[in-house]
PDB file of C-alpha atoms in Angstrom:
ATOM      1  CA  UNK A1424      -1.507  28.779   3.775  1.00 49.00           C
ATOM      2  CA  UNK A1425      -0.180  28.555   7.360  1.00 48.00           C
ATOM      3  CA  UNK A1426       3.397  27.652   8.190  1.00 48.00           C
ATOM      4  CA  UNK A1427       2.537  24.225   9.734  1.00 46.00           C
ATOM      5  CA  UNK A1428       0.561  23.235   6.628  1.00 45.00           C
ATOM      6  CA  UNK A1429       3.502  24.268   4.425  1.00 45.00           C
ATOM      7  CA  UNK A1430       5.843  22.105   6.458  1.00 41.00           C
ATOM      8  CA  UNK A1431       3.567  19.075   6.168  1.00 41.00           C
ATOM      9  CA  UNK A1432       3.183  19.591   2.441  1.00 41.00           C
ATOM     10  CA  UNK A1433       6.941  19.850   2.051  1.00 40.00           C
ATOM     11  CA  UNK A1434       7.375  16.357   3.455  1.00 38.00           C
ATOM     12  CA  UNK A1435       5.230  14.854   0.727  1.00 38.00           C
ATOM     13  CA  UNK A1436       6.075  16.787  -2.428  1.00 36.00           C
ATOM     14  CA  UNK A1437       9.099  14.599  -3.259  1.00 38.00           C
ATOM     15  CA  UNK A1438       6.753  11.627  -3.587  1.00 40.00           C
ATOM     16  CA  UNK A1439       5.124  12.875  -6.788  1.00 41.00           C
ATOM     17  CA  UNK A1440       5.923  14.980  -9.860  1.00 39.00           C
ATOM     18  CA  UNK A1441       2.511  16.298 -10.852  1.00 41.00           C
ATOM     19  CA  UNK A1442       0.444  18.785  -8.894  1.00 39.00           C
ATOM     20  CA  UNK A1443      -2.393  16.301  -8.829  1.00 40.00           C
ATOM     21  CA  UNK A1444      -0.202  13.559  -7.404  1.00 44.00           C
ATOM     22  CA  UNK A1445       1.076  15.959  -4.739  1.00 44.00           C
ATOM     23  CA  UNK A1446      -2.512  16.718  -3.756  1.00 42.00           C
ATOM     24  CA  UNK A1447      -3.239  13.006  -3.440  1.00 44.00           C
ATOM     25  CA  UNK A1448      -0.159  12.511  -1.260  1.00 47.00           C
ATOM     26  CA  UNK A1449      -1.285  15.438   0.903  1.00 42.00           C
ATOM     27  CA  UNK A1450      -4.661  13.736   1.390  1.00 44.00           C
ATOM     28  CA  UNK A1451      -2.843  10.482   2.204  1.00 49.00           C
ATOM     29  CA  UNK A1452      -0.846  12.281   4.915  1.00 43.00           C
ATOM     30  CA  UNK A1453      -4.049  13.306   6.656  1.00 41.00           C
ATOM     31  CA  UNK A1454      -5.492   9.799   6.308  1.00 45.00           C
ATOM     32  CA  UNK A1455      -2.419   8.272   7.949  1.00 47.00           C
ATOM     33  CA  UNK A1456      -2.380  10.924  10.685  1.00 45.00           C
ATOM     34  CA  UNK A1457      -6.060  10.456  11.509  1.00 47.00           C
ATOM     35  CA  UNK A1458      -5.743   6.671  11.494  1.00 47.00           C
ATOM     36  CA  UNK A1459      -2.747   6.795  13.795  1.00 44.00           C
ATOM     37  CA  UNK A1460      -4.412   9.239  16.195  1.00 43.00           C
ATOM     38  CA  UNK A1461      -7.603   7.217  16.474  1.00 43.00           C
ATOM     39  CA  UNK A1462      -5.614   4.056  17.171  1.00 41.00           C
ATOM     40  CA  UNK A1463      -3.343   5.599  19.771  1.00 43.00           C
ATOM     41  CA  UNK A1464      -6.204   7.282  21.615  1.00 42.00           C
ATOM     42  CA  UNK A1465      -7.874   3.932  22.371  1.00 42.00           C
ATOM     43  CA  UNK A1466      -7.068   2.898  25.917  1.00 44.00           C
ATOM     44  CA  UNK A1467      -6.015  -0.559  27.088  1.00 40.00           C
ATOM     45  CA  UNK A1468      -7.240  -2.266  30.286  1.00 37.00           C
ATOM     46  CA  UNK A1469      -5.402  -1.304  33.470  1.00 37.00           C
ATOM     47  CA  UNK A1470      -3.262  -3.994  35.072  1.00 38.00           C
ATOM     48  CA  UNK A1471      -5.315  -3.941  38.300  1.00 36.00           C
ATOM     49  CA  UNK A1472      -8.716  -4.582  36.677  1.00 34.00           C
ATOM     50  CA  UNK A1473     -10.372  -7.882  37.541  1.00 35.00           C
ATOM     51  CA  UNK A1474     -11.756 -10.415  35.103  1.00 36.00           C
ATOM     52  CA  UNK A1475     -15.319  -9.322  35.933  1.00 36.00           C
ATOM     53  CA  UNK A1476     -14.460  -5.692  35.240  1.00 35.00           C
ATOM     54  CA  UNK A1477     -13.031  -6.725  31.900  1.00 33.00           C
ATOM     55  CA  UNK A1478     -16.121  -8.700  30.904  1.00 38.00           C
ATOM     56  CA  UNK A1479     -17.482  -6.349  28.203  1.00 42.00           C
ATOM     57  CA  UNK A1480     -14.009  -5.704  26.836  1.00 42.00           C
ATOM     58  CA  UNK A1481     -13.316  -9.424  26.483  1.00 41.00           C
ATOM     59  CA  UNK A1482     -16.171  -9.623  24.021  1.00 45.00           C
ATOM     60  CA  UNK A1483     -14.744  -6.703  22.063  1.00 45.00           C
ATOM     61  CA  UNK A1484     -10.930  -6.615  22.419  1.00 45.00           C
ATOM     62  CA  UNK A1485      -9.268  -3.210  22.175  1.00 47.00           C
ATOM     63  CA  UNK A1486      -7.937  -2.578  18.659  1.00 48.00           C
ATOM     64  CA  UNK A1487      -4.236  -2.758  17.958  1.00 56.00           C
ATOM     65  CA  UNK A1488      -2.247  -0.794  15.439  1.00 76.00           C
ATOM     66  CA  UNK A1489      -2.988  -2.000  11.924  1.00 83.00           C
ATOM     67  CA  UNK A1490      -0.076  -3.148   9.854  1.00 87.00           C
ATOM     68  CA  UNK A1491       0.456  -1.541   6.454  1.00 92.00           C
ATOM     69  CA  UNK A1492       0.495  -3.731   3.360  1.00 96.00           C
ATOM     70  CA  UNK A1493       1.405  -2.180  -0.004  1.00 97.00           C
ATOM     71  CA  UNK A1494       0.677  -3.645  -3.428  1.00 98.00           C
ATOM     72  CA  UNK A1495       2.746  -2.223  -6.305  1.00 98.00           C
ATOM     73  CA  UNK A1496       1.512  -2.687  -9.871  1.00 98.00           C
ATOM     74  CA  UNK A1497       1.828  -1.042 -13.280  1.00 97.00           C
ATOM     75  CA  UNK A1498      -0.899   0.714 -15.236  1.00 95.00           C
ATOM     76  CA  UNK A1499      -1.600  -0.894 -18.598  1.00 92.00           C
ATOM     77  CA  UNK A1500      -4.097  -1.791 -21.274  1.00 90.00           C
ATOM     78  CA  UNK A1501      -5.145  -4.982 -19.498  1.00 94.00           C
ATOM     79  CA  UNK A1502      -5.982  -5.944 -15.942  1.00 96.00           C
ATOM     80  CA  UNK A1503      -3.204  -6.621 -13.450  1.00 97.00           C
ATOM     81  CA  UNK A1504      -2.683 -10.330 -12.786  1.00 97.00           C
ATOM     82  CA  UNK A1505      -1.337  -9.512  -9.335  1.00 98.00           C
ATOM     83  CA  UNK A1506      -4.492  -7.611  -8.389  1.00 97.00           C
ATOM     84  CA  UNK A1507      -6.613 -10.374  -9.899  1.00 97.00           C
ATOM     85  CA  UNK A1508      -4.979 -12.881  -7.554  1.00 96.00           C
ATOM     86  CA  UNK A1509      -6.057 -10.968  -4.411  1.00 95.00           C
ATOM     87  CA  UNK A1510      -9.348 -11.625  -2.605  1.00 90.00           C
ATOM     88  CA  UNK A1511     -12.144  -9.081  -2.889  1.00 91.00           C
ATOM     89  CA  UNK A1512     -13.008  -7.018  -1.004  1.00 92.00           C
ATOM     90  CA  UNK A1513      -9.643  -6.360   0.586  1.00 92.00           C
ATOM     91  CA  UNK A1514      -9.692  -6.652   4.421  1.00 88.00           C
ATOM     92  CA  UNK A1515      -9.509  -2.911   5.014  1.00 81.00           C
ATOM     93  CA  UNK A1516     -10.785  -3.428   8.573  1.00 82.00           C
ATOM     94  CA  UNK A1517      -7.779  -5.573   9.528  1.00 86.00           C
ATOM     95  CA  UNK A1518      -4.901  -3.800   7.758  1.00 89.00           C
ATOM     96  CA  UNK A1519      -4.048  -0.562   6.006  1.00 92.00           C
ATOM     97  CA  UNK A1520      -3.767  -1.806   2.435  1.00 95.00           C
ATOM     98  CA  UNK A1521      -2.414   0.605  -0.153  1.00 96.00           C
ATOM     99  CA  UNK A1522      -2.111   0.117  -3.895  1.00 97.00           C
ATOM    100  CA  UNK A1523       0.609   2.066  -5.715  1.00 97.00           C
ATOM    101  CA  UNK A1524       0.229   2.135  -9.502  1.00 96.00           C
ATOM    102  CA  UNK A1525       3.191   3.059 -11.681  1.00 96.00           C
ATOM    103  CA  UNK A1526       1.636   5.313 -14.325  1.00 93.00           C
ATOM    104  CA  UNK A1527       4.458   7.103 -16.207  1.00 92.00           C
ATOM    105  CA  UNK A1528       2.118   8.512 -18.861  1.00 88.00           C
ATOM    106  CA  UNK A1529      -0.349   9.973 -16.363  1.00 84.00           C
ATOM    107  CA  UNK A1530      -0.923  13.704 -16.845  1.00 79.00           C
ATOM    108  CA  UNK A1531      -3.876  14.264 -14.500  1.00 77.00           C
ATOM    109  CA  UNK A1532      -4.110  12.514 -11.151  1.00 73.00           C
ATOM    110  CA  UNK A1533      -7.470  10.787 -10.523  1.00 75.00           C
ATOM    111  CA  UNK A1534      -7.744  12.484  -7.116  1.00 70.00           C
ATOM    112  CA  UNK A1535      -6.998  16.009  -8.293  1.00 69.00           C
ATOM    113  CA  UNK A1536      -9.676  18.683  -8.713  1.00 61.00           C
ATOM    114  CA  UNK A1537      -8.848  18.943 -12.417  1.00 59.00           C
ATOM    115  CA  UNK A1538      -9.543  15.256 -13.087  1.00 53.00           C
ATOM    116  CA  UNK A1539     -12.182  14.835 -15.745  1.00 52.00           C
ATOM    117  CA  UNK A1540     -13.621  11.684 -14.238  1.00 52.00           C
ATOM    118  CA  UNK A1541     -13.401   7.993 -14.980  1.00 52.00           C
ATOM    119  CA  UNK A1542     -12.150   8.428 -18.543  1.00 51.00           C
ATOM    120  CA  UNK A1543      -8.858   9.707 -17.117  1.00 56.00           C
ATOM    121  CA  UNK A1544      -8.503   6.763 -14.773  1.00 71.00           C
ATOM    122  CA  UNK A1545      -6.648   3.776 -16.206  1.00 87.00           C
ATOM    123  CA  UNK A1546      -7.886   0.207 -16.345  1.00 92.00           C
ATOM    124  CA  UNK A1547      -5.651  -0.965 -13.496  1.00 95.00           C
ATOM    125  CA  UNK A1548      -6.649   2.028 -11.355  1.00 93.00           C
ATOM    126  CA  UNK A1549     -10.328   1.145 -11.745  1.00 92.00           C
ATOM    127  CA  UNK A1550      -9.544  -2.516 -11.087  1.00 95.00           C
ATOM    128  CA  UNK A1551      -7.764  -1.597  -7.846  1.00 95.00           C
ATOM    129  CA  UNK A1552     -10.617   0.620  -6.656  1.00 93.00           C
ATOM    130  CA  UNK A1553     -13.107  -2.233  -7.108  1.00 94.00           C
ATOM    131  CA  UNK A1554     -11.096  -4.404  -4.717  1.00 95.00           C
ATOM    132  CA  UNK A1555     -11.799  -2.068  -1.797  1.00 93.00           C
ATOM    133  CA  UNK A1556     -15.049  -1.868   0.135  1.00 89.00           C
ATOM    134  CA  UNK A1557     -17.195   1.111  -0.781  1.00 87.00           C
ATOM    135  CA  UNK A1558     -16.409   2.976   2.446  1.00 87.00           C
ATOM    136  CA  UNK A1559     -12.601   2.763   2.001  1.00 88.00           C
ATOM    137  CA  UNK A1560     -10.862   6.126   1.372  1.00 89.00           C
ATOM    138  CA  UNK A1561      -9.925   6.815  -2.239  1.00 87.00           C
ATOM    139  CA  UNK A1562      -6.441   7.792  -1.090  1.00 89.00           C
ATOM    140  CA  UNK A1563      -5.614   4.121  -0.589  1.00 94.00           C
ATOM    141  CA  UNK A1564      -5.043   3.839  -4.356  1.00 93.00           C
ATOM    142  CA  UNK A1565      -2.212   6.120  -5.489  1.00 92.00           C
ATOM    143  CA  UNK A1566      -0.769   6.345  -9.006  1.00 92.00           C
ATOM    144  CA  UNK A1567       2.794   7.631  -9.299  1.00 92.00           C
ATOM    145  CA  UNK A1568       4.724   8.810 -12.337  1.00 92.00           C
ATOM    146  CA  UNK A1569       8.404   8.513 -11.376  1.00 93.00           C
ATOM    147  CA  UNK A1570       9.950   5.122 -10.639  1.00 94.00           C
ATOM    148  CA  UNK A1571      12.490   6.815  -8.366  1.00 94.00           C
ATOM    149  CA  UNK A1572       9.680   7.858  -5.995  1.00 94.00           C
ATOM    150  CA  UNK A1573       8.633   4.279  -5.175  1.00 95.00           C
ATOM    151  CA  UNK A1574      11.090   3.616  -2.341  1.00 95.00           C
ATOM    152  CA  UNK A1575      10.348   6.967  -0.590  1.00 94.00           C
ATOM    153  CA  UNK A1576       6.612   6.269  -0.901  1.00 94.00           C
ATOM    154  CA  UNK A1577       6.984   2.811   0.636  1.00 94.00           C
ATOM    155  CA  UNK A1578       8.919   4.354   3.495  1.00 92.00           C
ATOM    156  CA  UNK A1579       6.331   7.125   3.953  1.00 92.00           C
ATOM    157  CA  UNK A1580       3.597   4.471   4.163  1.00 92.00           C
ATOM    158  CA  UNK A1581       5.603   2.527   6.775  1.00 89.00           C
ATOM    159  CA  UNK A1582       5.054  -0.621   4.749  1.00 90.00           C
ATOM    160  CA  UNK A1583       5.440  -3.834   6.728  1.00 91.00           C
ATOM    161  CA  UNK A1584       4.767  -6.073   3.760  1.00 94.00           C
ATOM    162  CA  UNK A1585       5.060  -5.416   0.019  1.00 97.00           C
ATOM    163  CA  UNK A1586       3.618  -7.307  -2.952  1.00 98.00           C
ATOM    164  CA  UNK A1587       5.225  -6.091  -6.165  1.00 98.00           C
ATOM    165  CA  UNK A1588       5.151  -7.049  -9.842  1.00 98.00           C
ATOM    166  CA  UNK A1589       8.429  -8.474 -11.105  1.00 96.00           C
ATOM    167  CA  UNK A1590       9.078  -5.760 -13.699  1.00 94.00           C
ATOM    168  CA  UNK A1591       8.964  -3.054 -10.996  1.00 97.00           C
ATOM    169  CA  UNK A1592      11.741  -4.349  -8.734  1.00 96.00           C
ATOM    170  CA  UNK A1593      14.325  -2.127 -10.404  1.00 93.00           C
ATOM    171  CA  UNK A1594      17.756  -2.811 -11.876  1.00 92.00           C
ATOM    172  CA  UNK A1595      19.184  -5.934 -10.232  1.00 92.00           C
ATOM    173  CA  UNK A1596      16.350  -5.881  -7.696  1.00 94.00           C
ATOM    174  CA  UNK A1597      17.395  -2.466  -6.354  1.00 95.00           C
ATOM    175  CA  UNK A1598      13.931  -1.593  -5.000  1.00 95.00           C
ATOM    176  CA  UNK A1599      13.676  -4.830  -3.036  1.00 95.00           C
ATOM    177  CA  UNK A1600      17.176  -4.492  -1.621  1.00 93.00           C
ATOM    178  CA  UNK A1601      16.527  -0.877  -0.597  1.00 94.00           C
ATOM    179  CA  UNK A1602      13.318  -1.557   1.329  1.00 94.00           C
ATOM    180  CA  UNK A1603      14.397  -4.746   3.091  1.00 91.00           C
ATOM    181  CA  UNK A1604      16.174  -2.667   5.716  1.00 86.00           C
ATOM    182  CA  UNK A1605      12.802  -1.822   7.258  1.00 89.00           C
ATOM    183  CA  UNK A1606      10.100  -3.893   5.507  1.00 91.00           C
ATOM    184  CA  UNK A1607       9.139  -7.173   7.143  1.00 89.00           C
ATOM    185  CA  UNK A1608       8.732  -9.081   3.894  1.00 93.00           C
ATOM    186  CA  UNK A1609       8.501  -8.679   0.128  1.00 96.00           C
ATOM    187  CA  UNK A1610       6.688 -10.946  -2.316  1.00 96.00           C
ATOM    188  CA  UNK A1611       7.687 -10.538  -5.963  1.00 97.00           C
ATOM    189  CA  UNK A1612       4.995 -11.759  -8.371  1.00 97.00           C
ATOM    190  CA  UNK A1613       6.243 -13.095 -11.705  1.00 97.00           C
ATOM    191  CA  UNK A1614       4.448 -14.475 -14.760  1.00 94.00           C
ATOM    192  CA  UNK A1615       7.082 -16.743 -16.298  1.00 93.00           C
ATOM    193  CA  UNK A1616       9.803 -19.043 -14.910  1.00 93.00           C
ATOM    194  CA  UNK A1617      12.660 -17.232 -16.693  1.00 94.00           C
ATOM    195  CA  UNK A1618      11.811 -13.908 -15.050  1.00 93.00           C
ATOM    196  CA  UNK A1619      11.331 -15.626 -11.724  1.00 94.00           C
ATOM    197  CA  UNK A1620      14.747 -17.269 -11.915  1.00 94.00           C
ATOM    198  CA  UNK A1621      16.443 -14.009 -12.876  1.00 94.00           C
ATOM    199  CA  UNK A1622      14.911 -12.121  -9.953  1.00 95.00           C
ATOM    200  CA  UNK A1623      15.568 -15.026  -7.577  1.00 93.00           C
ATOM    201  CA  UNK A1624      19.242 -14.904  -8.562  1.00 94.00           C
ATOM    202  CA  UNK A1625      19.278 -11.168  -7.760  1.00 92.00           C
ATOM    203  CA  UNK A1626      17.342 -11.058  -4.482  1.00 91.00           C
ATOM    204  CA  UNK A1627      16.530 -14.653  -3.591  1.00 80.00           C
ATOM    205  CA  UNK A1628      19.164 -14.798  -0.875  1.00 83.00           C
ATOM    206  CA  UNK A1629      17.845 -11.702   0.882  1.00 87.00           C
ATOM    207  CA  UNK A1630      15.998 -12.757   4.034  1.00 89.00           C
ATOM    208  CA  UNK A1631      12.273 -12.043   3.869  1.00 93.00           C
ATOM    209  CA  UNK A1632      12.002 -12.052   0.058  1.00 95.00           C
ATOM    210  CA  UNK A1633       9.857 -14.553  -1.830  1.00 94.00           C
ATOM    211  CA  UNK A1634       9.590 -14.845  -5.610  1.00 95.00           C
ATOM    212  CA  UNK A1635       6.273 -16.465  -6.539  1.00 96.00           C
ATOM    213  CA  UNK A1636       4.318 -17.239  -9.657  1.00 96.00           C
ATOM    214  CA  UNK A1637       1.512 -14.685  -9.745  1.00 97.00           C
ATOM    215  CA  UNK A1638      -1.030 -17.506  -9.568  1.00 94.00           C
ATOM    216  CA  UNK A1639       0.244 -18.474  -6.095  1.00 95.00           C
ATOM    217  CA  UNK A1640       0.250 -14.991  -4.596  1.00 96.00           C
ATOM    218  CA  UNK A1641      -3.315 -15.353  -3.329  1.00 94.00           C
ATOM    219  CA  UNK A1642      -2.312 -18.292  -1.127  1.00 93.00           C
ATOM    220  CA  UNK A1643       0.527 -16.286   0.409  1.00 94.00           C
ATOM    221  CA  UNK A1644      -1.798 -13.296   0.886  1.00 94.00           C
ATOM    222  CA  UNK A1645      -4.296 -15.374   2.882  1.00 91.00           C
ATOM    223  CA  UNK A1646      -1.538 -16.574   5.216  1.00 89.00           C
ATOM    224  CA  UNK A1647       0.001 -13.141   5.767  1.00 86.00           C
ATOM    225  CA  UNK A1648      -2.949 -10.764   5.666  1.00 82.00           C
TER     226      UNK A1648
END
């Protein structure tokens, strides 16, 4: 392996514990790099161009950089209520939407070469994949095994908005507090009023944080995304 490839891989290895998860993060790096390059290479109209010269471009405006939205859920024996509240298919053409799935018992990453197929992919993983259009890259859905890797992953993805299940916000809302330095907004989805009140007491005063009943997340999603 060449030295540049080793350096790129080294940036991503802290994001995952298993070899399979590292491979998925490596693939994600290339997806982000390619997406960024294709966006930056698109030119914008020169200041001196007339309205007539801009005619064709007016009908098809030059693309702007997509914002990154990250949804954080937990793998389990039943479907995720947070994912169920989102519209399908996700608007992959308007935003880079990633789904991170906390899967502490995962031993083989679904994107690794050693994966045995769908039987190794959890229920929530399969649910998340079905939300994306068929042409969307598989790397947009990333399981992770270590809760401590969540904040670095959100930073690596340059998340501008985060939707996260209430039981994944960390001790005293530590995850939310850590990412609010550079994330535009965080929506915490809760299933019961008691949990919502507890989290609101912890992070409710932080600007840009909303604690919502999971049934109302879809309304917020439509406004933001």
